[in-house]
XYZ file of C-alpha atoms in Angstrom:
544
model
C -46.939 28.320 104.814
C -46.496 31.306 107.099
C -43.083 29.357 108.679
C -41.941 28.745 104.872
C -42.281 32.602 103.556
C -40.771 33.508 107.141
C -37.848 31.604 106.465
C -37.388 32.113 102.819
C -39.059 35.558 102.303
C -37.699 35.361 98.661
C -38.429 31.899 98.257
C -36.331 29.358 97.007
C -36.046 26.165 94.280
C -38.811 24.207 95.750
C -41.114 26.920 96.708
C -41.250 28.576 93.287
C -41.448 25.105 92.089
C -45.203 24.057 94.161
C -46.285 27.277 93.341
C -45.488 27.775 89.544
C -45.693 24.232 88.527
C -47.538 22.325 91.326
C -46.867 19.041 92.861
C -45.910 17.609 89.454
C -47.398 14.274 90.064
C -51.366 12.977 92.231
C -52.271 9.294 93.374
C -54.004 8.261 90.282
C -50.974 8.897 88.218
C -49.539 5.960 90.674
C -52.845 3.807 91.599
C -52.148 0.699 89.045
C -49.188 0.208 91.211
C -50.506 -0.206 94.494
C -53.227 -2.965 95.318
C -56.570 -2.153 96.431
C -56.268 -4.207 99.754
C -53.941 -3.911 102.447
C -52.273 -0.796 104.549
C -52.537 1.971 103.595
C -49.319 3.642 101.550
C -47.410 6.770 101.914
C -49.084 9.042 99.295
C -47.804 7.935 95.852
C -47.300 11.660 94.515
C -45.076 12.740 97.399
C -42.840 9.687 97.183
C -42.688 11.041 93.443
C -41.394 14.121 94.187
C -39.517 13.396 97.073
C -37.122 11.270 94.423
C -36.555 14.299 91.863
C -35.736 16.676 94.607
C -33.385 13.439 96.213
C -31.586 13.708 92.644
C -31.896 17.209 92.870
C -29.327 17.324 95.290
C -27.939 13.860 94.992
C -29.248 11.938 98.447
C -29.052 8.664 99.215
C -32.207 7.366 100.156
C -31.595 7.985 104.226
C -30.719 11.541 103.811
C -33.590 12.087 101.344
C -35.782 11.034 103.672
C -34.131 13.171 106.550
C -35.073 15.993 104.561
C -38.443 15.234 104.835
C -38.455 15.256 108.403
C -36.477 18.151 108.828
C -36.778 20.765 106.135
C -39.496 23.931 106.265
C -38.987 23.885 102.466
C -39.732 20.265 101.439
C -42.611 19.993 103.372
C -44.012 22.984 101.949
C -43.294 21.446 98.317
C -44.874 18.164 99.558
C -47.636 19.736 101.425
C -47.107 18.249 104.778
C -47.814 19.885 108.355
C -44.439 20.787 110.715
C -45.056 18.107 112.629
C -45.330 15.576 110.187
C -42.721 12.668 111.115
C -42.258 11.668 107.522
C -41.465 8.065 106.780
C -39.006 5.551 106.781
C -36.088 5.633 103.907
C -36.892 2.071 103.333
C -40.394 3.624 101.393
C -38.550 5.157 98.763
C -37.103 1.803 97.728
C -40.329 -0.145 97.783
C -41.283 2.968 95.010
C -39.025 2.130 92.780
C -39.304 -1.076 92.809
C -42.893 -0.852 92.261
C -42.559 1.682 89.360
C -39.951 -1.057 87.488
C -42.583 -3.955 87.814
C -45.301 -2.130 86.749
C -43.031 -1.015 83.949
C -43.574 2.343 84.875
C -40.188 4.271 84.417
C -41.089 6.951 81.594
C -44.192 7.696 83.526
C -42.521 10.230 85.567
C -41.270 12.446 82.650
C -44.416 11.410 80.480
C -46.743 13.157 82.762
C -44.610 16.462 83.788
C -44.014 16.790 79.955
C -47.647 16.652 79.386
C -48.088 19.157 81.966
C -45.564 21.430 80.152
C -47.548 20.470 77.023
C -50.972 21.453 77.568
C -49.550 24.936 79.883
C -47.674 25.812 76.099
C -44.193 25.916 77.452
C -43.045 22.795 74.883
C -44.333 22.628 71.354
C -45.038 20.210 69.131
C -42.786 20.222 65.685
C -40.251 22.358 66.767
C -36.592 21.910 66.544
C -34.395 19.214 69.076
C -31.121 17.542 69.458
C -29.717 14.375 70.871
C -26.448 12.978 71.980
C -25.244 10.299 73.967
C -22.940 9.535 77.129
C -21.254 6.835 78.683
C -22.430 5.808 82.106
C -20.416 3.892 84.361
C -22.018 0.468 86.145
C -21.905 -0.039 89.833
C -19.486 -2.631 89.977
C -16.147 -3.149 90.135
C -13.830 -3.412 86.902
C -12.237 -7.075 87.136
C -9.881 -8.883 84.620
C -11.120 -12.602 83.192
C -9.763 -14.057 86.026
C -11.503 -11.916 88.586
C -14.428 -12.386 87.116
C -15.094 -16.149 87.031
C -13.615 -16.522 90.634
C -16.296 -13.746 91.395
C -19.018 -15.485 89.861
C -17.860 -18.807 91.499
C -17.996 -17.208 94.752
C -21.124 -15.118 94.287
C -23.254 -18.702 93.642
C -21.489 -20.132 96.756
C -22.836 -17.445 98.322
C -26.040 -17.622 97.587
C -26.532 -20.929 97.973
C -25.139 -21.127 101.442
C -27.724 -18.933 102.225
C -30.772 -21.098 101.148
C -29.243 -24.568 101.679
C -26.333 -24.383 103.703
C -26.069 -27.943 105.523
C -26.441 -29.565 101.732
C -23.532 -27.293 100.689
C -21.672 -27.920 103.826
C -21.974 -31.543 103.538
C -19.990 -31.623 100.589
C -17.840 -28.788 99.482
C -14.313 -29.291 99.586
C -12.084 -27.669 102.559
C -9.646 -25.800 100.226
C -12.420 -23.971 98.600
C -13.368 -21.906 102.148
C -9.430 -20.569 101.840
C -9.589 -19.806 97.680
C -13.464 -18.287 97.769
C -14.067 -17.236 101.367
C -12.946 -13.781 100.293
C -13.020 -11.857 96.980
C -9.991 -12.645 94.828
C -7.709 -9.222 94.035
C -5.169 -8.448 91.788
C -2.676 -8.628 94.164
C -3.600 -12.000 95.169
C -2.817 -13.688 91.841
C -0.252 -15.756 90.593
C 2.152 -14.174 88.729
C 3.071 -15.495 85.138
C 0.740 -16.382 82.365
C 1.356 -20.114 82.930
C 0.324 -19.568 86.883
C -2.539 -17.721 86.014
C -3.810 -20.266 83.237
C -3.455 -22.910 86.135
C -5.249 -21.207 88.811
C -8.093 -20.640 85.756
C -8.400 -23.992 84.706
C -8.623 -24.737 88.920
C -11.603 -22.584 89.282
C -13.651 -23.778 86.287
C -13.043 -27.842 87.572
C -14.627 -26.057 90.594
C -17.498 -24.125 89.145
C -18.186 -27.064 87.147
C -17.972 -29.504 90.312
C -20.932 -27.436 91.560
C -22.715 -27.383 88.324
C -22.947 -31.056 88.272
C -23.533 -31.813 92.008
C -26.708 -29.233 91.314
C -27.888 -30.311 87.956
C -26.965 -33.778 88.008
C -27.273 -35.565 91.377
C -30.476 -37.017 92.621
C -30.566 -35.913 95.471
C -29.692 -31.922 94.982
C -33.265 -30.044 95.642
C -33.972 -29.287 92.105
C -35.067 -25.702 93.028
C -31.359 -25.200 93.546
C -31.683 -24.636 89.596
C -33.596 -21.372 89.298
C -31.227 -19.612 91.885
C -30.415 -16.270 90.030
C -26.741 -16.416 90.334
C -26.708 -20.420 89.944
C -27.527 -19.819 85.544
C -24.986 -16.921 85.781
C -22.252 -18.724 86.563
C -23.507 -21.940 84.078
C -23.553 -19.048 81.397
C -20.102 -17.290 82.476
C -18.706 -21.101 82.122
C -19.976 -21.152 78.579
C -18.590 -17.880 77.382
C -14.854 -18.479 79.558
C -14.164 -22.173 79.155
C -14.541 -24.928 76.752
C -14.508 -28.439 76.947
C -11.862 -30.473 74.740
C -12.906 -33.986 73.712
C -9.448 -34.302 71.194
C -6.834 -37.071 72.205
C -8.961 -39.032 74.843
C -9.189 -42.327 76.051
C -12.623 -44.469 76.204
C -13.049 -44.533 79.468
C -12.018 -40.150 79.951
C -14.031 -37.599 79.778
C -13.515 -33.752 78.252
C -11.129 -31.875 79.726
C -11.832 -28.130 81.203
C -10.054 -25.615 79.312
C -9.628 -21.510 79.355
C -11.015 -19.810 75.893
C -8.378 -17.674 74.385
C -9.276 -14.005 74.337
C -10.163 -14.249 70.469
C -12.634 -16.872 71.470
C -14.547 -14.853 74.070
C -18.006 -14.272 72.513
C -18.579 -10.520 71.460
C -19.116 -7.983 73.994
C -22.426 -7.860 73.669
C -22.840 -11.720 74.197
C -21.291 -11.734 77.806
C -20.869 -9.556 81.130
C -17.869 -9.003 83.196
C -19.593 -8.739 86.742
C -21.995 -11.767 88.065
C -23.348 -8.766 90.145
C -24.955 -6.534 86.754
C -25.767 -8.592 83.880
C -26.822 -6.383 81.801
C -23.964 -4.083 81.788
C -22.009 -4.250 78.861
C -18.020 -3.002 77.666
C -17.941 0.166 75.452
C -16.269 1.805 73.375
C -16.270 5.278 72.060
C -13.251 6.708 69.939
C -10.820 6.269 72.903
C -12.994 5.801 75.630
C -13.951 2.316 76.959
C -16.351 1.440 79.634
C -18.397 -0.839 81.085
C -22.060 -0.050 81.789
C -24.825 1.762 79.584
C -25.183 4.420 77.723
C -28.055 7.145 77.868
C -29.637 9.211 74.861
C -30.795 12.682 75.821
C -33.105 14.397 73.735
C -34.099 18.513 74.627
C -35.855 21.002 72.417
C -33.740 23.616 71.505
C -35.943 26.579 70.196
C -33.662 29.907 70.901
C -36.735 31.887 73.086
C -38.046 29.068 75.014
C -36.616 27.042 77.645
C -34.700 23.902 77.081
C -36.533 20.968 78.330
C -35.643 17.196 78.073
C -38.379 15.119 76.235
C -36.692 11.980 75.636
C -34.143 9.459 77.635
C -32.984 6.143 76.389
C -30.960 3.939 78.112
C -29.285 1.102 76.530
C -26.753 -1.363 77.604
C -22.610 0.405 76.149
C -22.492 -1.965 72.844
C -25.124 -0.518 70.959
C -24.313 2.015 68.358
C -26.233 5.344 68.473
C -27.410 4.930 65.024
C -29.935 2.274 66.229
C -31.429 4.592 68.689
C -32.756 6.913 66.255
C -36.164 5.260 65.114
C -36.695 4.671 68.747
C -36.273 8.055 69.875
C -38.642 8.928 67.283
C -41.332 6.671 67.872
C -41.128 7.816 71.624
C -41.402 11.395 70.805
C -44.409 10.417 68.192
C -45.566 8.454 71.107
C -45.751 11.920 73.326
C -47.153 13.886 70.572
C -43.843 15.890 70.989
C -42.100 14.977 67.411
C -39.977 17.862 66.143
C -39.662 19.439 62.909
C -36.123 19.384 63.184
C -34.099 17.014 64.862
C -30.628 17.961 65.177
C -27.900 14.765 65.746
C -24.093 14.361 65.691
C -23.512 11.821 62.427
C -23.539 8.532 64.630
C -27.053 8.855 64.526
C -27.615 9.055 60.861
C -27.406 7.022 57.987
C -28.883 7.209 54.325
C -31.986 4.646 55.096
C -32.871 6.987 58.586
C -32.530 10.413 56.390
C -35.341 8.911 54.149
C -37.599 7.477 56.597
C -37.604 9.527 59.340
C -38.805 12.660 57.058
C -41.736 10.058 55.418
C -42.986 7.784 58.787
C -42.538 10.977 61.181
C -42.168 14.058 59.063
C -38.562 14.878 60.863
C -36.039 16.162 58.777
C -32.970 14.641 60.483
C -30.215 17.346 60.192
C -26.599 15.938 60.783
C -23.568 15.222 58.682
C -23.281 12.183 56.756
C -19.915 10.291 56.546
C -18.142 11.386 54.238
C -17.032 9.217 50.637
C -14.339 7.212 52.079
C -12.732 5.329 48.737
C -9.992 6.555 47.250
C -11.256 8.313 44.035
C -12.762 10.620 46.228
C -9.123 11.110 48.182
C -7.555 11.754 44.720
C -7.470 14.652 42.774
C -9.691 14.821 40.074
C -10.409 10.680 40.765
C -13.826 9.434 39.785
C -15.735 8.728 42.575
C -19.410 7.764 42.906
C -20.699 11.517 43.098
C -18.747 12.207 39.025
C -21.267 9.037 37.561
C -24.727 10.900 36.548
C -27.574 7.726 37.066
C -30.991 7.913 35.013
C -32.951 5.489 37.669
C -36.054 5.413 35.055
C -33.701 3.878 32.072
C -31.590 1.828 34.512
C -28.205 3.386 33.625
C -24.696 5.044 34.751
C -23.131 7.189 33.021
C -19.310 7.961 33.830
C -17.621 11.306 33.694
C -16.488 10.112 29.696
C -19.761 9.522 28.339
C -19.579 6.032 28.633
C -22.902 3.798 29.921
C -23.418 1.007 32.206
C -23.908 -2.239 30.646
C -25.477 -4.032 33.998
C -28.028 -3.194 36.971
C -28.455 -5.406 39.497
C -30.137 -4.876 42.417
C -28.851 -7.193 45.459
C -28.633 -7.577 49.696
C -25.156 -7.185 50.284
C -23.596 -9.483 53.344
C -24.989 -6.868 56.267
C -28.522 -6.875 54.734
C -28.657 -3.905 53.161
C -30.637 -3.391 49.835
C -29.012 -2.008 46.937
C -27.999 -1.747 43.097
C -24.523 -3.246 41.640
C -23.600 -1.786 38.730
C -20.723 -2.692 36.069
C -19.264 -0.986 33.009
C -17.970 -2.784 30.051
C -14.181 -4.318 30.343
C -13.643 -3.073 26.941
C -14.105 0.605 27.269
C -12.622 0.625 30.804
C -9.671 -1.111 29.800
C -8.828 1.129 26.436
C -9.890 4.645 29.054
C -6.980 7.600 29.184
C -8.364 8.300 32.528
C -8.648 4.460 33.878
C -6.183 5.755 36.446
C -8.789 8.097 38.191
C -11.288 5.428 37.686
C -9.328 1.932 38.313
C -6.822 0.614 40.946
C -7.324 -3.008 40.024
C -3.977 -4.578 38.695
C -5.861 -6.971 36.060
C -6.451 -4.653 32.474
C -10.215 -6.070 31.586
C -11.220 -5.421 35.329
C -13.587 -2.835 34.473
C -15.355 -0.410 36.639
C -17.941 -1.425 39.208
C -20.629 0.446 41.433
C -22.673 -0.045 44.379
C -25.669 2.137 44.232
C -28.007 2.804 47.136
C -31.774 2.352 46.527
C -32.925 6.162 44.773
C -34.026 8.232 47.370
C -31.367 7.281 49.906
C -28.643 7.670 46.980
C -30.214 11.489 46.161
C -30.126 12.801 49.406
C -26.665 11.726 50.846
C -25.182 13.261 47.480
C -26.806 16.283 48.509
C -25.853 16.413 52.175
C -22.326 15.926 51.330
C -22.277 18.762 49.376
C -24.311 21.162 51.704
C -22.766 20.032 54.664
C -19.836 22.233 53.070
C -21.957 25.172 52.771
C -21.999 27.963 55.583
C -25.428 27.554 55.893
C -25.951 24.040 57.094
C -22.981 24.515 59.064
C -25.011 27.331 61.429
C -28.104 25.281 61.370
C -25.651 22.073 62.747
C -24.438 23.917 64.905
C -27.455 24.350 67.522
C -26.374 20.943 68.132
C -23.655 21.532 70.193
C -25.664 23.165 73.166
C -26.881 19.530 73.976
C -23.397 19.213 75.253
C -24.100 21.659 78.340
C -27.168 19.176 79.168
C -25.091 16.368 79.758
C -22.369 17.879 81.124
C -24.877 19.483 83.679
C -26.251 16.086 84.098
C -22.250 14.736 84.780
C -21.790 17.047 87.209
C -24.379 18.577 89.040
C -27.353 15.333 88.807
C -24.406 12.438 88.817
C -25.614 10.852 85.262
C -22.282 9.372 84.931
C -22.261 7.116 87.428
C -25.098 4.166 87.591
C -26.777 4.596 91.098
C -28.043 0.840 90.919
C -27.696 -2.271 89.571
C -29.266 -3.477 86.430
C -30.363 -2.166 83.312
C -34.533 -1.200 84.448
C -33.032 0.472 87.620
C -30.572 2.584 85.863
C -33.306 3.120 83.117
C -35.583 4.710 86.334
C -32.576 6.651 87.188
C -32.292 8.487 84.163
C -35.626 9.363 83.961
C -35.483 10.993 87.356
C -32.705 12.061 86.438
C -34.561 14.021 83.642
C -37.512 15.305 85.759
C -35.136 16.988 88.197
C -33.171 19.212 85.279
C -36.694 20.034 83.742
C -37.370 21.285 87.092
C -34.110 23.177 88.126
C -34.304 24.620 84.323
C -38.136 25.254 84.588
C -37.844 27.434 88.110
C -34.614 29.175 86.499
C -36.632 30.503 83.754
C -39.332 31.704 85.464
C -36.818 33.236 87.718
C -35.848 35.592 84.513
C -32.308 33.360 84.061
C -31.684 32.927 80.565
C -29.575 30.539 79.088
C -26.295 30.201 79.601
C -23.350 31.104 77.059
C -20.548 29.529 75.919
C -17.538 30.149 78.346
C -14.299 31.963 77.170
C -11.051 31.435 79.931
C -9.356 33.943 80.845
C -6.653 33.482 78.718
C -8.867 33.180 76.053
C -10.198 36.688 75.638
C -6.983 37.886 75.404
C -6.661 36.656 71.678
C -7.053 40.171 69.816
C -10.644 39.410 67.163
């Protein structure tokens, strides 16, 4: 301790951090992971810690454990004598690995927030926001073509290493020259009929080994449950098809090349035999392909900012689907806000309803806006003009006049609601049908599509306070959530997957997490207060 103060007499990140906060983490936090019998492990809380500060200052593994040889200040945070030789960089794989099969990822952040919890600094029912980024898989972006010569050479690979004399004693010659190195862009055929060839070549090949594995005798059967042996039989499904049109008795199907419009969707297949769960997606103009990650932080203006919630999900899913899940985490940590403050991917009608009744949140975020062209027009007669009396079962239009039907129905995406039609005889004989009525037919009259009650009430009332000056300050607390992930971009690497795999990038974000709680944590107690909104230079030259 004396060598630590000597050499940082005003302290430092992980100083103020073991003596504010503590050592975050202790061995019974970690003890379901580690069996009772055998030699003895590296203490569970310092491996911990010594991953947050690695993402701290984005290490790899070798330098992170470098640092533990060789730094006054990380052995004072990890309690450990001068002398002590530290351990081998191998260790701090073995943890994570351990932490994903014991299903252990959120434990890291679960137990500092608790920490935070019971010392006051975060609150339950206060106010939070959410938003999402895109995060990039570790793999390499290939085209269709890439990608299934990839895969073909990924399961030669691996089964050359478990049974290479069987797959010597068979394979063709040629196939050493066309998969004994990746296949590159520059490397391919030019012309769409060359390239459809050289396709159709590889998946006789793939499928060559597919049968001599799943159908001969005398292939080991345990040749079946190699990993990358059911990739590439699932690749083949999703990139090639087999046509059984125009054939002979004695032929069989022939191998063809699926058309890009009859890929399955996104979400159905991968692109890399190397990260199967990372998916292609798309935001506005931005496409990827890898995950995307949720951050949730309280955002009360006098206390400190803390992340309470990470979600990681594969880059198809929409945002909107993470919202019940975020709050059943939160509920979860006995952390649920009071106000929870989203961009308007995460909200719909159904969530602004049930989020207030199952977890008392009132989601605050604008709605989409009415979309059909009465409510583009002028004066036009959109949904929000009809007045509806849900006791008697009726619409009234802006004329007076009264539904004549009220059907409630499941529409095609299984969505509850109420149809509702006016009578073709008043519609048709209406001075204002052309407000009302687009349809070229005269005794088409006018039709609704009602949402169930409460979900109908309070989008008409967002929609018209989402216009007020009001909601619009309240909204906009949102947009701090911004600096979080761009501090996570930059300064933690949360756009870039560190690993392979959708668990191992899911552990990565929540380390991810810990480490900004801490940075922010020792920041305030260091009497920094939250950062403001940059102007350029240029900028406050514009006379207010």
């Amino acid at each position: 301790m004396r060598v630590a103060r000597a050499a940082f007499p005003k302290g430092n990140l992980y100083m103020t951090m073991r003596d504010e906060i503590g050592t975050l983490y202790n061995d019974q936090d970690f003890e379901a992971l580690f069996p009772t019998l055998g030699q003895p492990a590296f203490s569970p809380w310092r491996l911990a810690l010594v991953c947050v500060m690695q993402y701290i200052e984005d290490m790899t593994d070798r330098q992170a454990a470098d640092a533990v040889r060789s730094r006054i200040d990380w052995k004072y945070a990890l309690s450990l004598e001068l002398t002590d030789p530290g351990f081998d960089f191998s260790v701090l794989c073995e943890f994570r690995v351990r932490i994903i099969k014991g299903s252990a990822e959120q434990k890291l952040l679960d137990i500092l927030l608790k920490q935070f919890k019971e010392k006051g600094i975060i609150k339950e029912k206060g106010k939070q926001r959410t938003d999402s980024t895109h995060v990039l898989a570790a793999i390499r972006n290939l085209n269709r073509l890439e990608s299934v010569a990839e895969t073909l050479r990924a399961a030669l690979n691996a089964v050359a290493t478990v049974a290479p004399e069987w797959l010597r004693s068979w394979v063709p010659h040629e196939w050493f020259e066309r998969y004994g190195r990746a296949l590159e862009e520059y490397r391919l055929p030019k012309g769409v009929t060359a390239r459809y060839k050289l396709a159709e070549t590889i998946g006789n090949d793939g499928m060559q080994l597919l049968i001599a594995i799943y159908e001969q005798e005398t292939t080991p059967q345990w040749l079946r449950q190699i990993p990358a042996i059911e990739i590439l039989r699932q690749t083949w499904v999703h990139q090639y098809y087999i046509d059984y049109t125009n054939l002979k008795d004695d032929e069989s199907g022939k191998l063809c090349w699926r058309s890009a419009t009859d890929l399955p969707p996104a979400g159905q297949h991968f692109d890399s035999p190397y990260d199967t769960d990372a998916r292609y997606g798309n935001k506005r103009t931005t496409t990827w392909i890898g995950y995307k990650v949720h951050i949730t932080e309280t955002c009360d203006a006098n206390d400190v900012h803390l992340i309470t919630n990470v979600e990681t999900t594969p880059a198809h899913l929409s945002d909107v689907d993470q919202t019940q899940p975020i709050h059943l985490s939160l509920e979860e940590k006995g952390l649920s806000p009071k106000e929870h403050i989203v961009d308007a991917g995460y909200i719909d009608s159904e969530l602004l309803v049930k989020s207030k009744i199952d977890f008392d949140i009132e989601l605050i975020g604008p709605v989409r806006p009415n979309v059909s062209w009465q409510a583009k027009t002028p004066g036009g007669y959109d949904i929000s003009k009809f007045t509806v009396d849900w006791s008697a079962k009726t619409v009234t239009c802006p004329q007076g006049q009264k539904s004549t039907t009220w059907t409630p129905a499941i529409d095609n995406w299984g969505n509850s609601g109420i149809n509702v039609k006016f009578p073709s005889k008043v519609c048709r004989r209406c001075d204002f049908r052309h407000l009302c009525i687009k349809s070229k037919s005269e005794s088409e009259p006018r039709k609704l599509r009602l949402r169930p009650q409460e979900e109908h009430q309070i989008l008409q009332t967002i929609r018209k306070q989402q216009d007020t000056d009001e909601w619009k300050e309240r909204y906009n607390t949102r947009a701090g959530v911004e600096g979080t992930l761009s501090q996570g971009i930059n300064a933690f690497g949360l756009r870039q997957a560190r690993y392979r795999n959708l668990p191992k990038v899911r552990l990565q974000h929540q380390i991810t997490a810990v480490a900004i709680n801490v940075v922010r944590m020792v920041s305030w107690l260091n009497g920094i207060p939250h950062a403001t909104t940059r102007t350029s230079r240029f900028a406050a030259l514009a006379v207010t």
